[in-house]
CSV table of C-alpha atoms and ligand atoms in Angstrom, one decimal:
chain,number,residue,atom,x,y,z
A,1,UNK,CA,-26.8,-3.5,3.3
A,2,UNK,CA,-26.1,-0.4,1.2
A,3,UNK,CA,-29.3,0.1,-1.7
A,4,UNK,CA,-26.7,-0.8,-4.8
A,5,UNK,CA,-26.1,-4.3,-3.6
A,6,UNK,CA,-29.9,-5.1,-3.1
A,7,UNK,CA,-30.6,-3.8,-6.8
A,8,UNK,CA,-27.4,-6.1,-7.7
A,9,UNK,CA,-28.9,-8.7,-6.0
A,10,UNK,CA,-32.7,-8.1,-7.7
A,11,UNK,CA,-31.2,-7.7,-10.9
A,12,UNK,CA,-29.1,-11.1,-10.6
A,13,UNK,CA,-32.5,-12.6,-9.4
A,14,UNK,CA,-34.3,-11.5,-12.7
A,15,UNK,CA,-31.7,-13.3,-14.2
A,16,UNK,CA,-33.1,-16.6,-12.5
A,17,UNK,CA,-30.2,-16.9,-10.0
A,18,UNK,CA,-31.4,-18.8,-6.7
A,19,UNK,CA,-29.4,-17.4,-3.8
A,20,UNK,CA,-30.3,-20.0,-1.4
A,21,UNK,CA,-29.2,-22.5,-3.7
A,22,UNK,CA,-25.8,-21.0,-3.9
A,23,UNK,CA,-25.4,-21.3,-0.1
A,24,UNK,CA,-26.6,-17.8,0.6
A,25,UNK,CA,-29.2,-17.3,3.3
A,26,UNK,CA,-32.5,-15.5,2.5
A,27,UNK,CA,-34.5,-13.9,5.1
A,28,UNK,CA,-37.9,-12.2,4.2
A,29,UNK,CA,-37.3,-13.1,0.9
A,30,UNK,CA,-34.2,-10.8,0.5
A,31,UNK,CA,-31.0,-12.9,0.3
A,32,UNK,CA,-28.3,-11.6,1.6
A,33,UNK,CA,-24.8,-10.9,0.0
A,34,UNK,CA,-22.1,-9.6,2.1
A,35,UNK,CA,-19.5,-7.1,0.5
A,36,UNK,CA,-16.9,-9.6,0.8
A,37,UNK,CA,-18.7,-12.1,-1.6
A,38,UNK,CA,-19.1,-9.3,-3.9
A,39,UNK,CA,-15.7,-8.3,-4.0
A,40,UNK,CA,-14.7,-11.9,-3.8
A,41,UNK,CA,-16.2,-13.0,-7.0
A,42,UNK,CA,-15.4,-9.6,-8.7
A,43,UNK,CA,-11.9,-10.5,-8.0
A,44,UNK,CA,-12.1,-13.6,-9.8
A,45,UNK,CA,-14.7,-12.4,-12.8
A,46,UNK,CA,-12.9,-11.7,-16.4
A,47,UNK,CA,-13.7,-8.2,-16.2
A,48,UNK,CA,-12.1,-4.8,-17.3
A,49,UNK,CA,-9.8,-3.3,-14.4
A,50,UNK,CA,-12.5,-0.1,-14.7
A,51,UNK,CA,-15.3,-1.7,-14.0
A,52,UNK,CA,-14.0,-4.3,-11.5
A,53,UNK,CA,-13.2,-1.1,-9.6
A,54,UNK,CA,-16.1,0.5,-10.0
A,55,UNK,CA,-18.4,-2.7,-9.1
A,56,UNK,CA,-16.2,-2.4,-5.7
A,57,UNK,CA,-17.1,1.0,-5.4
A,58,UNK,CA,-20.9,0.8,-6.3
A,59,UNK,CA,-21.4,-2.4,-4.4
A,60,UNK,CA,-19.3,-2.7,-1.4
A,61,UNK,CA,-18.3,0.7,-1.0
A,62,UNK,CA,-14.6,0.8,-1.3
A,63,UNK,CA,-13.6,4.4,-1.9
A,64,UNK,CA,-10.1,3.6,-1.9
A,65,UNK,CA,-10.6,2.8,-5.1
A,66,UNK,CA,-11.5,6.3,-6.8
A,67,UNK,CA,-8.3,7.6,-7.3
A,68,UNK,CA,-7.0,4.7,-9.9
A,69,UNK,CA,-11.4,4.7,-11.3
A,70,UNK,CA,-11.1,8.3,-12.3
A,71,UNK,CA,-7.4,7.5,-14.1
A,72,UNK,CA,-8.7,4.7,-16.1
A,73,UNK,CA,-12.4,6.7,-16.7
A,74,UNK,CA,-10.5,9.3,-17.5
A,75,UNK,CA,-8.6,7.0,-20.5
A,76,UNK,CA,-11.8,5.1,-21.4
A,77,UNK,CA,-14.3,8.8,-22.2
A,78,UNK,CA,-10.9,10.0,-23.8
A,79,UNK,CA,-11.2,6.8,-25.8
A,80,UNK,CA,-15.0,7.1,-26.4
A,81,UNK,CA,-14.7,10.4,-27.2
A,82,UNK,CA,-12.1,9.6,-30.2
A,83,UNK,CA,-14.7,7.1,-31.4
A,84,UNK,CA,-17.2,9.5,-31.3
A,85,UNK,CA,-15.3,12.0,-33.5
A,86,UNK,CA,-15.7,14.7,-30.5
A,87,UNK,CA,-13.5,17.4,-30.9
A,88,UNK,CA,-11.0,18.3,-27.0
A,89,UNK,CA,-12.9,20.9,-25.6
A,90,UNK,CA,-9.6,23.1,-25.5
A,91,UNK,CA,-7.7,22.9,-28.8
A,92,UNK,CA,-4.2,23.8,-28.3
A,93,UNK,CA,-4.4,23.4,-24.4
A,94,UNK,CA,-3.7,19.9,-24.0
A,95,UNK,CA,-3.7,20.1,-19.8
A,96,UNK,CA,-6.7,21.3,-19.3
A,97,UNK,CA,-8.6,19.0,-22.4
A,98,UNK,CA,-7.0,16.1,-20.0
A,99,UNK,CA,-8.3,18.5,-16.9
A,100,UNK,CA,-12.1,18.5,-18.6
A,101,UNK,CA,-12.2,14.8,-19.3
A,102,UNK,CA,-10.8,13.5,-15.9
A,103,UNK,CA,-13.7,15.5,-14.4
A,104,UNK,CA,-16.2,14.5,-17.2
A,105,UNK,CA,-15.4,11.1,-16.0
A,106,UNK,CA,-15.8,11.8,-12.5
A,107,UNK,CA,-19.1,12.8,-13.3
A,108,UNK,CA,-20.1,9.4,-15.0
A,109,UNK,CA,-19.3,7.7,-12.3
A,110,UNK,CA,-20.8,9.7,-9.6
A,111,UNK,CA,-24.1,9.4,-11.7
A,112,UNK,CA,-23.5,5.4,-12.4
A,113,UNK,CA,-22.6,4.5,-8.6
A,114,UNK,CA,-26.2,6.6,-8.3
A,115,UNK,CA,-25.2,8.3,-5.1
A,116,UNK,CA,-23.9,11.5,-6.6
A,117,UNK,CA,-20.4,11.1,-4.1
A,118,UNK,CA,-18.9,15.0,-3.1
A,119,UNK,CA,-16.3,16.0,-4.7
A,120,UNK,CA,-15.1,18.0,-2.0
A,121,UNK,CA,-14.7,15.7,0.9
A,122,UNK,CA,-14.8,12.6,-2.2
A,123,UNK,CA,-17.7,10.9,-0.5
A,124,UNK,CA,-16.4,10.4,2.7
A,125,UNK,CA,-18.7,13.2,4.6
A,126,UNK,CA,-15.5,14.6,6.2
A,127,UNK,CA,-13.8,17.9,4.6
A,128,UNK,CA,-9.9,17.2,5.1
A,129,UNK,CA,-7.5,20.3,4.2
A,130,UNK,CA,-3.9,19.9,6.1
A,131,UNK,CA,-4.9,19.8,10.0
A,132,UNK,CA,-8.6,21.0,9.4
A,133,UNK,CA,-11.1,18.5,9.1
A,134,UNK,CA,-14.8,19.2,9.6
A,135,UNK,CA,-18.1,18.0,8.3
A,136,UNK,CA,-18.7,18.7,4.8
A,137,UNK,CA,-21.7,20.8,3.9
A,138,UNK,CA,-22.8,18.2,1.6
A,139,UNK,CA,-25.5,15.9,2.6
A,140,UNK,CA,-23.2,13.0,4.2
A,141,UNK,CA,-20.8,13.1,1.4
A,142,UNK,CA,-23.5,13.1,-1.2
A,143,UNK,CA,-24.5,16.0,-3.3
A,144,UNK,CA,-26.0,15.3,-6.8
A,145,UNK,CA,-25.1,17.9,-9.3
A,146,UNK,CA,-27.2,21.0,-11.1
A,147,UNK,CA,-26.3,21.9,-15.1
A,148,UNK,CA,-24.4,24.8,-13.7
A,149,UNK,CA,-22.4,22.6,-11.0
A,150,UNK,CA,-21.5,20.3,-13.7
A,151,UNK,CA,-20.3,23.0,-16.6
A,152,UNK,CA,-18.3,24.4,-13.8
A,153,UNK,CA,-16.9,21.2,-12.5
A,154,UNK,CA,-15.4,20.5,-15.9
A,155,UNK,CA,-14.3,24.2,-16.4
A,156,UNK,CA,-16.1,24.8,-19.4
A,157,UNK,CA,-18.9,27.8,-19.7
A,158,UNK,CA,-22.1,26.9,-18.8
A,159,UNK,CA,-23.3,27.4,-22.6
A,160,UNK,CA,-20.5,24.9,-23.6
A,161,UNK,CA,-21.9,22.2,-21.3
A,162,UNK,CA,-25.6,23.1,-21.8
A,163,UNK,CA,-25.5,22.8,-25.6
A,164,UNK,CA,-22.7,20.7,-26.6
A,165,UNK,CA,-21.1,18.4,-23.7
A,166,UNK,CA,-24.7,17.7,-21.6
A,167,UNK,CA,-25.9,15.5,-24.3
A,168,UNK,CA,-22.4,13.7,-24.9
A,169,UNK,CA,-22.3,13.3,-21.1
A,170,UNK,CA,-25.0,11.5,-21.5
A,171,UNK,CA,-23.6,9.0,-24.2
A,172,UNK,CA,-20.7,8.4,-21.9
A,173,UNK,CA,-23.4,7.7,-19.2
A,174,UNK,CA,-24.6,5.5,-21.5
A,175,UNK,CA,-21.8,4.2,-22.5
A,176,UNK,CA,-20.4,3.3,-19.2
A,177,UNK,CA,-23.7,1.2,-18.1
A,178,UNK,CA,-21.7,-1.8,-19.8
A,179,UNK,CA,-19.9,-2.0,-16.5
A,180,UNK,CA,-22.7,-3.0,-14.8
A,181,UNK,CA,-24.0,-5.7,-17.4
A,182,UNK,CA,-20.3,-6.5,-17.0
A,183,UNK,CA,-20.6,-7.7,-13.5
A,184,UNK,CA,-23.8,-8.8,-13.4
A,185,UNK,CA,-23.0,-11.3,-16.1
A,186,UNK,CA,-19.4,-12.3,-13.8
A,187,UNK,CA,-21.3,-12.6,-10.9
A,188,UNK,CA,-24.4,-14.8,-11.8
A,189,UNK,CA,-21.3,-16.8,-13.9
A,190,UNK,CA,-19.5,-17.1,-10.7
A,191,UNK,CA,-23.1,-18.1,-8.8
A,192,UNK,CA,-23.8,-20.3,-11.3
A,193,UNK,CA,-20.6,-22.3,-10.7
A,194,UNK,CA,-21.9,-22.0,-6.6
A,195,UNK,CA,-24.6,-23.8,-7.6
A,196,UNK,CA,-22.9,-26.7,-9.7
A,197,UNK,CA,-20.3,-27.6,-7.5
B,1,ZN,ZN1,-18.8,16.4,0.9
């Protein structure tokens, strides 16, 4: 069982949830969840489509699901950004604005999902480029991300990032955390409703 869905499940038990209860075998103490009753009750929870996707990649491990995440991410730090009154990072260059906040994006959820996925071979481990495919020389599709790494991952100078994106990256980080309270809320709900039927 990956780390994230034991935190879930801590987190769920703070909340007073009792997994046995709900028909969910505990052994040592640590119940178990399997991915398919996390992405079964996600499924069903009134969520937002972004973190619904995200929950399925954070806590069963569906990368499939990045593509579409980084799309809506993208929208929703656009979004936040508006709110904020941030100015695009390129005036007059609306491509690569869009460019800067798809990867700004990409960032936040690397950081929320807490395994810092490679955004060469996307977190799979295995570098694909038409017939080539090899290890990646991250560490098993992992690869959490320096200052510099970051500034250049969103194509803006390093002094850009360091003294005017860094700290709005980390109100988007913020920000974004909602997705978790999100599901943990739709999944003690949906627990809950275990217990009472
Ligand atoms: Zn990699």
């Amino acid at each position: 069982m990956n780390m994230n869905r034991l935190n879930l499940m801590a987190m769920m038990t703070a909340k007073g949830m009792d997994y046995e209860k709900a028909g969910k075998g505990a052994i040592g103490g640590i119940p178990t969840l399997t991915a398919q009753d996390v992405a079964g009750a996600l499924g069903m929870a009134d969520i937002s489509r972004e973190a619904y996707l995200y929950g399925l990649l954070k806590y069963t491990e569906d990368k499939t699901v990045i593509h579409e995440l980084d799309k809506l991410t993208q929208q929703a730090v656009i979004l936040f950004a508006l709110k904020q009154g941030w100015k695009e990072p390129f005036p007059g260059d609306k491509k690569r604005s869009l460019f800067f906040f798809l990867q700004l994006g990409r960032l936040v959820i690397n950081e929320l999902v807490g395994e810092n996925l490679c955004g060469t071979c996307d977190g799979t481990g295995v570098y694909r480029h038409k017939k080539l495919t090899r290890k990646c020389s991250c560490d098993n599709g992992r690869r959490p991300m320096r200052k510099a790494e970051q500034a250049k991952f969103c194509s803006v100078h390093y002094n850009t990032w360091n003294t005017k994106w860094l700290e709005r990256y980390n109100a988007c980080v913020n920000e974004f955390q909602k997705w978790d309270v999100e599901i943990i809320n739709a999944l003690s709900k949906k627990l809950n409703d275990f217990q009472i039927n």
